[in-house]
Short mmCIF file of C-alpha atoms and ligand atoms in Angstrom, two decimals:
data_model
loop_
_atom_site.label_atom_id
_atom_site.label_comp_id
_atom_site.label_asym_id
_atom_site.label_seq_id
_atom_site.Cartn_x
_atom_site.Cartn_y
_atom_site.Cartn_z
CA MET C 1 -45.10 -57.62 34.59
CA THR C 2 -46.83 -60.93 34.18
CA GLN C 3 -47.37 -62.47 30.54
CA ASP C 4 -51.01 -61.66 29.68
CA GLN C 5 -52.78 -65.38 30.48
CA ARG C 6 -55.70 -64.76 28.90
CA THR C 7 -56.39 -65.71 24.72
CA ALA C 8 -57.06 -62.70 21.95
CA PRO C 9 -60.75 -63.30 22.04
CA ASP C 10 -60.25 -63.08 25.82
CA ARG C 11 -58.73 -59.72 25.69
CA PHE C 12 -60.59 -58.47 22.64
CA GLN C 13 -64.13 -59.47 24.98
CA THR C 14 -62.39 -58.06 28.21
CA LEU C 15 -62.16 -54.38 26.29
CA VAL C 16 -65.45 -54.62 25.15
CA ASP C 17 -67.15 -55.65 28.76
CA ASN C 18 -64.93 -53.15 30.02
CA ASP C 19 -66.40 -50.10 27.50
CA GLU C 20 -63.42 -50.27 26.52
CA ARG C 21 -61.87 -48.56 23.06
CA ILE C 22 -60.89 -50.83 20.44
CA GLU C 23 -57.94 -49.94 18.82
CA PRO C 24 -56.47 -50.52 15.22
CA ARG C 25 -53.99 -52.11 16.73
CA ASP C 26 -55.83 -54.62 19.10
CA GLU C 27 -56.75 -58.24 18.13
CA MET C 28 -60.49 -58.40 17.17
CA PRO C 29 -62.28 -61.23 16.04
CA ASP C 30 -62.79 -61.01 11.40
CA ALA C 31 -66.47 -61.19 12.34
CA TYR C 32 -65.98 -57.93 14.48
CA ARG C 33 -63.76 -56.42 11.82
CA LYS C 34 -66.23 -57.05 8.37
CA THR C 35 -69.21 -55.84 10.20
CA LEU C 36 -67.30 -52.51 10.63
CA ILE C 37 -65.84 -52.29 7.34
CA ARG C 38 -69.22 -53.14 6.26
CA GLN C 39 -71.30 -50.53 8.16
CA ILE C 40 -68.71 -47.26 7.52
CA ALA C 41 -67.76 -48.13 4.07
CA GLN C 42 -72.65 -47.85 3.48
CA HIS C 43 -71.94 -44.55 6.53
CA ALA C 44 -68.63 -42.66 3.99
CA HIS C 45 -71.11 -43.99 0.48
CA SER C 46 -73.95 -42.74 1.86
CA GLU C 47 -72.36 -39.20 3.10
CA ILE C 48 -71.78 -39.17 -0.72
CA ILE C 49 -74.23 -39.62 -2.62
CA GLY C 50 -75.97 -37.88 -0.43
CA MET C 51 -74.29 -34.82 -1.99
CA GLN C 52 -76.10 -35.32 -5.13
CA PRO C 53 -80.30 -34.74 -4.13
CA GLU C 54 -79.04 -31.30 -2.15
CA GLY C 55 -76.60 -30.25 -5.04
CA ASN C 56 -78.96 -30.48 -7.26
CA TRP C 57 -80.24 -27.70 -5.75
CA ILE C 58 -77.45 -24.85 -5.53
CA SER C 59 -77.73 -23.35 -8.35
CA ARG C 60 -81.39 -22.43 -7.96
CA ALA C 61 -81.12 -21.41 -3.60
CA PRO C 62 -83.60 -18.89 -3.67
CA SER C 63 -81.63 -15.93 -2.37
CA LEU C 64 -77.39 -15.85 -1.55
CA ARG C 65 -77.25 -16.36 1.98
CA ARG C 66 -79.14 -19.58 1.31
CA LYS C 67 -76.54 -20.69 -1.89
CA ALA C 68 -73.82 -20.12 0.53
CA ILE C 69 -75.67 -21.98 4.01
CA LEU C 70 -76.43 -25.01 0.87
CA MET C 71 -72.74 -25.41 -0.04
CA ALA C 72 -71.43 -25.27 3.14
CA LYS C 73 -73.63 -27.87 3.69
CA VAL C 74 -72.44 -29.89 1.22
CA GLN C 75 -69.03 -29.60 1.30
CA ASP C 76 -69.33 -30.83 4.76
CA GLU C 77 -70.72 -34.10 3.60
CA ALA C 78 -68.36 -34.60 1.07
CA GLY C 79 -65.50 -34.12 4.19
CA HIS C 80 -67.69 -36.40 6.22
CA GLY C 81 -66.66 -39.54 3.45
CA LEU C 82 -63.33 -39.01 3.19
CA TYR C 83 -63.43 -38.58 7.26
CA LEU C 84 -65.57 -42.17 7.68
CA TYR C 85 -62.54 -43.94 4.38
CA SER C 86 -60.15 -42.94 6.50
CA ALA C 87 -61.82 -45.29 10.42
CA ALA C 88 -62.54 -47.53 7.44
CA GLU C 89 -58.89 -47.71 5.74
CA THR C 90 -58.02 -48.55 9.87
CA LEU C 91 -59.47 -51.68 8.92
CA GLY C 92 -56.87 -52.82 6.54
CA VAL C 93 -59.02 -51.42 3.46
CA ASP C 94 -58.41 -49.49 0.67
CA ARG C 95 -60.92 -46.34 -0.18
CA SER C 96 -60.51 -47.22 -3.84
CA GLU C 97 -61.92 -50.43 -3.10
CA LEU C 98 -64.77 -50.08 -0.77
CA LEU C 99 -65.71 -47.53 -4.23
CA ASP C 100 -64.89 -50.34 -6.40
CA LEU C 101 -67.13 -52.50 -4.02
CA LEU C 102 -70.40 -49.67 -4.04
CA HIS C 103 -69.54 -48.11 -8.26
CA ALA C 104 -70.57 -52.71 -8.31
CA GLY C 105 -73.40 -52.44 -6.16
CA ARG C 106 -71.61 -54.58 -4.14
CA GLN C 107 -71.85 -52.41 -0.81
CA ARG C 108 -75.19 -50.23 0.01
CA TYR C 109 -76.09 -46.84 0.59
CA SER C 110 -78.80 -45.06 2.84
CA SER C 111 -81.90 -45.83 1.17
CA ILE C 112 -82.86 -42.10 1.80
CA PHE C 113 -80.76 -40.63 -0.95
CA ASN C 114 -83.26 -42.60 -3.46
CA TYR C 115 -85.75 -40.26 -3.47
CA PRO C 116 -85.52 -37.08 -5.73
CA THR C 117 -85.38 -33.55 -4.06
CA LEU C 118 -88.58 -31.68 -6.62
CA THR C 119 -88.73 -27.96 -4.49
CA TRP C 120 -86.16 -25.97 -2.74
CA ALA C 121 -88.58 -26.82 0.54
CA ASP C 122 -86.98 -29.95 -0.21
CA MET C 123 -83.79 -28.83 1.24
CA GLY C 124 -85.57 -28.32 4.30
CA ALA C 125 -87.12 -31.00 4.73
CA ILE C 126 -83.42 -33.74 4.63
CA GLY C 127 -82.45 -31.06 7.51
CA TRP C 128 -84.84 -31.27 9.25
CA LEU C 129 -86.08 -34.42 8.88
CA VAL C 130 -82.92 -36.56 7.53
CA ASP C 131 -80.19 -34.52 8.97
CA GLY C 132 -82.46 -34.93 12.35
CA ALA C 133 -81.84 -39.19 12.25
CA ALA C 134 -78.79 -38.91 11.22
CA ILE C 135 -77.87 -37.40 14.85
CA VAL C 136 -80.44 -39.47 16.24
CA ASN C 137 -78.53 -42.03 14.41
CA GLN C 138 -75.09 -40.69 14.45
CA ILE C 139 -74.21 -39.52 18.36
CA PRO C 140 -75.13 -43.32 20.26
CA ILE C 141 -72.13 -43.83 17.04
CA THR C 142 -69.63 -41.98 19.32
CA ARG C 143 -69.67 -44.35 21.86
CA CYS C 144 -69.18 -47.34 19.12
CA SER C 145 -66.45 -49.44 20.19
CA TYR C 146 -64.53 -49.13 17.58
CA GLY C 147 -62.11 -45.34 18.82
CA PRO C 148 -61.38 -44.60 14.93
CA TYR C 149 -64.81 -44.60 13.86
CA ALA C 150 -66.28 -43.18 17.45
CA ARG C 151 -63.95 -40.61 17.38
CA ALA C 152 -64.73 -39.38 13.43
CA MET C 153 -68.13 -38.95 14.59
CA VAL C 154 -67.83 -36.39 17.51
CA ARG C 155 -66.88 -33.78 14.45
CA ILE C 156 -69.22 -35.38 11.97
CA CYS C 157 -72.41 -34.91 14.83
CA LYS C 158 -70.89 -31.74 15.84
CA GLU C 159 -71.88 -30.50 12.17
CA GLU C 160 -74.95 -32.26 11.39
CA SER C 161 -76.15 -30.17 14.72
CA PHE C 162 -76.22 -27.11 11.64
CA HIS C 163 -77.36 -28.93 8.80
CA GLN C 164 -80.17 -29.82 10.59
CA ARG C 165 -81.03 -25.97 11.69
CA GLN C 166 -80.73 -25.01 8.57
CA GLY C 167 -83.03 -27.41 7.52
CA PHE C 168 -86.12 -26.85 10.33
CA GLU C 169 -85.02 -22.85 9.87
CA ILE C 170 -85.52 -23.68 5.90
CA LEU C 171 -88.88 -25.50 6.11
CA HIS C 172 -90.06 -22.11 9.09
CA THR C 173 -89.75 -19.09 6.91
CA LEU C 174 -91.63 -21.12 4.19
CA SER C 175 -94.11 -23.03 6.24
CA HIS C 176 -94.46 -18.68 7.69
CA GLY C 177 -94.67 -17.55 4.78
CA THR C 178 -97.38 -16.95 1.77
CA PRO C 179 -100.14 -19.85 1.75
CA GLU C 180 -98.15 -21.27 -1.55
CA GLN C 181 -94.76 -21.33 0.30
CA HIS C 182 -96.47 -23.30 3.34
CA ALA C 183 -98.03 -25.41 0.79
CA MET C 184 -94.86 -25.90 -0.84
CA ALA C 185 -92.53 -26.74 3.03
CA GLN C 186 -95.73 -29.42 3.38
CA ASP C 187 -95.61 -31.37 0.80
CA ALA C 188 -91.53 -32.01 1.16
CA VAL C 189 -92.53 -33.01 4.75
CA ASP C 190 -95.33 -35.20 3.62
CA ARG C 191 -92.91 -37.39 1.22
CA TRP C 192 -89.63 -37.33 3.43
CA TRP C 193 -91.24 -38.34 6.68
CA TRP C 194 -91.87 -42.07 5.57
CA PRO C 195 -88.19 -42.77 4.00
CA SER C 196 -86.61 -40.98 6.76
CA LEU C 197 -88.49 -43.54 9.61
CA MET C 198 -86.96 -46.19 7.29
CA MET C 199 -83.42 -44.43 7.23
CA PHE C 200 -82.82 -46.85 10.69
CA GLY C 201 -83.12 -50.12 9.19
CA PRO C 202 -85.67 -52.82 9.26
CA PRO C 203 -87.26 -53.74 12.87
CA ASP C 204 -85.35 -55.70 15.17
CA SER C 205 -88.92 -57.39 16.91
CA GLY C 206 -90.20 -58.31 13.09
CA ALA C 207 -88.98 -61.79 10.99
CA ASP C 208 -87.09 -59.69 9.17
CA GLN C 209 -84.39 -58.49 11.88
CA SER C 210 -83.77 -62.37 12.39
CA LYS C 211 -81.00 -61.70 9.29
CA GLY C 212 -80.19 -58.24 10.42
CA HIS C 213 -77.34 -57.52 12.13
CA THR C 214 -79.16 -55.90 15.62
CA ALA C 215 -77.79 -58.67 18.38
CA GLN C 216 -74.04 -58.84 17.48
CA SER C 217 -73.44 -55.08 16.80
CA MET C 218 -75.26 -54.61 20.06
CA ALA C 219 -73.07 -57.33 21.07
CA TRP C 220 -69.86 -56.08 20.38
CA LYS C 221 -71.47 -52.66 21.17
CA ILE C 222 -70.89 -51.13 17.81
CA LYS C 223 -74.34 -50.08 17.71
CA ARG C 224 -75.82 -48.64 21.42
CA PHE C 225 -79.65 -48.79 20.72
CA SER C 226 -81.76 -50.89 18.64
CA ASN C 227 -82.73 -49.97 15.38
CA ASP C 228 -86.75 -49.75 17.02
CA GLU C 229 -85.65 -47.34 20.07
CA LEU C 230 -83.81 -45.10 17.65
CA ARG C 231 -86.31 -44.96 15.19
CA GLN C 232 -88.89 -43.92 17.92
CA LYS C 233 -86.95 -41.61 19.73
CA PHE C 234 -86.06 -39.61 16.54
CA VAL C 235 -89.50 -39.71 15.84
CA ASP C 236 -90.75 -38.40 19.68
CA MET C 237 -88.32 -35.57 18.72
CA SER C 238 -89.98 -34.58 15.71
CA VAL C 239 -93.32 -34.40 16.71
CA PRO C 240 -93.54 -31.38 18.55
CA GLN C 241 -90.51 -30.26 16.40
CA ALA C 242 -93.70 -30.59 13.33
CA GLY C 243 -96.05 -28.56 15.52
CA VAL C 244 -93.56 -25.28 16.03
CA LEU C 245 -93.13 -25.70 12.42
CA GLY C 246 -96.66 -25.65 12.08
CA LEU C 247 -96.64 -28.97 9.51
CA THR C 248 -98.48 -31.40 9.71
CA LEU C 249 -96.71 -35.07 10.12
CA PRO C 250 -98.31 -37.23 7.05
CA ASP C 251 -100.28 -40.48 9.32
CA PRO C 252 -103.15 -40.20 11.06
CA ASP C 253 -102.49 -42.95 13.33
CA LEU C 254 -100.13 -40.37 15.29
CA HIS C 255 -100.90 -40.01 18.66
CA LEU C 256 -99.57 -40.05 21.58
CA ASP C 257 -98.73 -42.71 24.38
CA ASP C 258 -100.19 -41.78 27.88
CA GLU C 259 -98.66 -44.53 29.66
CA THR C 260 -95.55 -44.18 27.41
CA GLY C 261 -95.08 -41.20 26.97
CA HIS C 262 -93.94 -41.78 23.51
CA TYR C 263 -95.54 -41.16 20.03
CA ARG C 264 -97.08 -44.54 18.46
CA PHE C 265 -97.10 -44.10 14.88
CA GLY C 266 -98.44 -46.29 12.37
CA GLU C 267 -97.94 -49.20 9.79
CA ILE C 268 -93.85 -48.28 8.01
CA ASP C 269 -94.09 -49.97 4.82
CA TRP C 270 -90.91 -52.18 4.45
CA SER C 271 -91.45 -53.19 1.47
CA GLU C 272 -91.15 -50.30 -0.46
CA PHE C 273 -87.95 -49.93 1.58
CA PHE C 274 -86.36 -53.56 0.70
CA SER C 275 -87.84 -52.96 -2.75
CA VAL C 276 -85.16 -49.42 -2.28
CA LEU C 277 -82.59 -51.10 -1.51
CA LYS C 278 -82.97 -54.15 -4.10
CA GLY C 279 -82.56 -50.77 -6.67
CA ASN C 280 -86.34 -50.09 -7.28
CA GLY C 281 -86.50 -46.79 -5.98
CA PRO C 282 -87.08 -43.13 -8.16
CA CYS C 283 -83.09 -42.44 -8.12
CA ASN C 284 -80.95 -45.13 -7.60
CA ALA C 285 -79.40 -44.95 -10.84
CA ALA C 286 -79.03 -41.76 -11.19
CA ARG C 287 -77.81 -41.83 -8.33
CA MET C 288 -75.40 -44.31 -9.37
CA GLN C 289 -74.68 -43.15 -12.78
CA HIS C 290 -73.55 -40.12 -11.36
CA ARG C 291 -71.53 -41.21 -8.49
CA ARG C 292 -70.07 -43.77 -11.38
CA ALA C 293 -69.59 -40.38 -13.79
CA ALA C 294 -68.12 -38.41 -10.89
CA HIS C 295 -65.41 -41.11 -9.78
CA ASN C 296 -64.34 -41.32 -13.55
CA ASP C 297 -64.18 -37.69 -13.82
CA GLY C 298 -62.00 -37.27 -11.01
CA ALA C 299 -59.54 -40.32 -12.41
CA TRP C 300 -57.21 -37.30 -12.97
CA VAL C 301 -57.18 -36.16 -10.63
CA ARG C 302 -56.12 -39.71 -8.41
CA GLU C 303 -53.15 -40.30 -10.66
CA ALA C 304 -51.89 -37.19 -10.69
CA ALA C 305 -52.00 -36.74 -7.10
CA THR C 306 -50.05 -40.04 -7.12
CA ALA C 307 -47.73 -39.58 -8.99
CA TYR C 308 -46.96 -35.38 -6.46
CA ALA C 309 -46.16 -38.42 -3.99
CA GLU C 310 -44.18 -40.83 -5.66
CA LYS C 311 -41.62 -37.22 -6.74
CA THR C 312 -41.88 -36.46 -3.00
CA ARG C 313 -41.56 -40.03 -1.77
CA ALA C 314 -38.14 -40.44 -4.42
CA ARG C 315 -37.15 -36.77 -3.79
CA THR C 316 -37.11 -37.41 -0.34
CA ALA C 317 -35.40 -40.99 -0.07
CA ALA C 318 -32.65 -38.66 -2.22
CA GLY C 319 -32.02 -36.01 0.09
CA ALA C 320 -31.46 -38.67 2.93
CA ALA C 321 -29.43 -41.00 0.69
N1 LIG S 1 -80.17 -47.82 3.52
C1 LIG S 1 -79.43 -49.37 3.25
N2 LIG S 1 -79.28 -49.99 3.94
C2 LIG S 1 -79.55 -50.82 4.88
C3 LIG S 1 -80.65 -49.17 6.10
C4 LIG S 1 -80.44 -47.65 5.06
N3 LIG S 1 -81.03 -46.85 5.63
N4 LIG S 1 -80.66 -49.82 6.88
C5 LIG S 1 -80.28 -51.08 6.88
N5 LIG S 1 -79.81 -51.69 5.89
C6 LIG S 1 -79.40 -53.16 5.52
C7 LIG S 1 -77.71 -53.23 6.14
O1 LIG S 1 -76.76 -52.34 5.87
C8 LIG S 1 -78.29 -54.40 6.25
O2 LIG S 1 -77.97 -55.41 4.73
P1 LIG S 1 -77.04 -56.36 4.75
O3 LIG S 1 -78.11 -57.12 5.14
O4 LIG S 1 -76.82 -56.45 3.02
O5 LIG S 1 -76.03 -56.76 5.59
C9 LIG S 1 -79.65 -55.25 5.96
O6 LIG S 1 -80.11 -53.81 5.14
C10 LIG S 1 -80.46 -55.11 7.45
O7 LIG S 1 -80.18 -53.94 8.49
P2 LIG S 1 -79.71 -54.00 9.78
O8 LIG S 1 -79.93 -52.75 10.88
O9 LIG S 1 -79.41 -54.94 10.31
O10 LIG S 1 -78.30 -53.61 9.45
P3 LIG S 1 -77.13 -52.69 10.13
O11 LIG S 1 -76.85 -53.44 11.66
O12 LIG S 1 -76.12 -52.14 9.73
O13 LIG S 1 -78.01 -50.86 10.61
C11 LIG S 1 -78.39 -48.55 10.22
C12 LIG S 1 -78.73 -50.17 9.69
C13 LIG S 1 -78.44 -48.58 11.69
C14 LIG S 1 -77.95 -47.75 9.35
C15 LIG S 1 -76.53 -49.01 10.70
O14 LIG S 1 -75.99 -49.46 9.72
C16 LIG S 1 -75.92 -47.25 10.85
O15 LIG S 1 -76.50 -46.75 11.80
N6 LIG S 1 -75.31 -47.43 10.46
C17 LIG S 1 -74.45 -45.71 10.50
C18 LIG S 1 -75.20 -44.77 10.57
C19 LIG S 1 -75.42 -44.50 8.82
O16 LIG S 1 -74.55 -44.62 8.06
N7 LIG S 1 -76.32 -43.36 8.55
C20 LIG S 1 -76.94 -43.25 6.99
C21 LIG S 1 -76.86 -42.09 6.41
S1 LIG S 1 -75.43 -40.76 6.18
C22 LIG S 1 -76.74 -39.29 6.51
O17 LIG S 1 -78.10 -39.37 6.37
C23 LIG S 1 -75.83 -38.33 6.31
C24 LIG S 1 -76.03 -37.35 6.57
O18 LIG S 1 -75.47 -36.02 6.26
C25 LIG S 1 -77.48 -37.48 5.46
#
């Protein structure tokens, strides 16, 4: 067999160009590895922090059925986080390092989770809008060039579909209930619509994105679509669904562009987005305080698991000797 004469960068680029998967053992540019660690860590952190807004409502669910569904969803999010930390660890980092960076404010989590959940209807708005946006954003990642990340997304996207459906059902029940319940559902959608559009990231077209990662991430096929393309896809999907729900979306400029078939929407307040990223959102401090406390409270579990693993390893080694 002839020795592959290509350089490592060429071998990497050939795999990407051929839509083949890059696996942990493959040589890859440091910048590719670094971008993946950043994005997968942010994704995992988002799943874990995302448990807080909904976890607040488990004890206040209006029925046993709703409580069971919400508990299952929050547990799913924990699993998504652990799944994604495992994907990140295939890149040579340890989840403890990533969590330290999160707790030190040196890694991000999704802006959306810095908003408060004020009523039960917020459980519906989060499921329908936030998980709906997550699905639009995550399905293309099942075709991401990095194998472990793409494969993790397959299972996560299946579970997100359940999350989105249960949220839609909560809103549909409320919207078709008493006038007070309809008003509660409308209020939740009014508060969660614009932050959900921000989830897709800053505009690719604007000057802000000159500092962004989209162009390079698309060249590496980590991202398959731009932020703006996925945002547009989400708006086009949500408008008809809002009609079925009997709820309005809080955008007076929203209208169907007959020429393109897309829904045109109003200006997003990017100053709000970047202010939340700087830590000035309604719940940033509370989310991080709760996260750090949960991490510290769980130290004994990690120590016990480590001690047990070391004891088992020693016993196995002694048995093998
Ligand atoms: N929240 C926080 N930071 C964000 C953000 C958001 N919604 N969108 C963008 N950013 C940050 C980026 O991290 C980047 O920060 P940096 O300059 O410090 O590196 C900067 O803004 C520029 O944004 P880019 O669009 O250039 O950055 P990316 O190429 O990373 O794209 C992304 C952002 C589209 C969110 C991309 O990272 C991505 O697709 N991530 C995977 C999906 C994900 O993380 N989803 C989060 C929600 S998880 C969830 O919803 C759980 C569900 O069960 C509810």
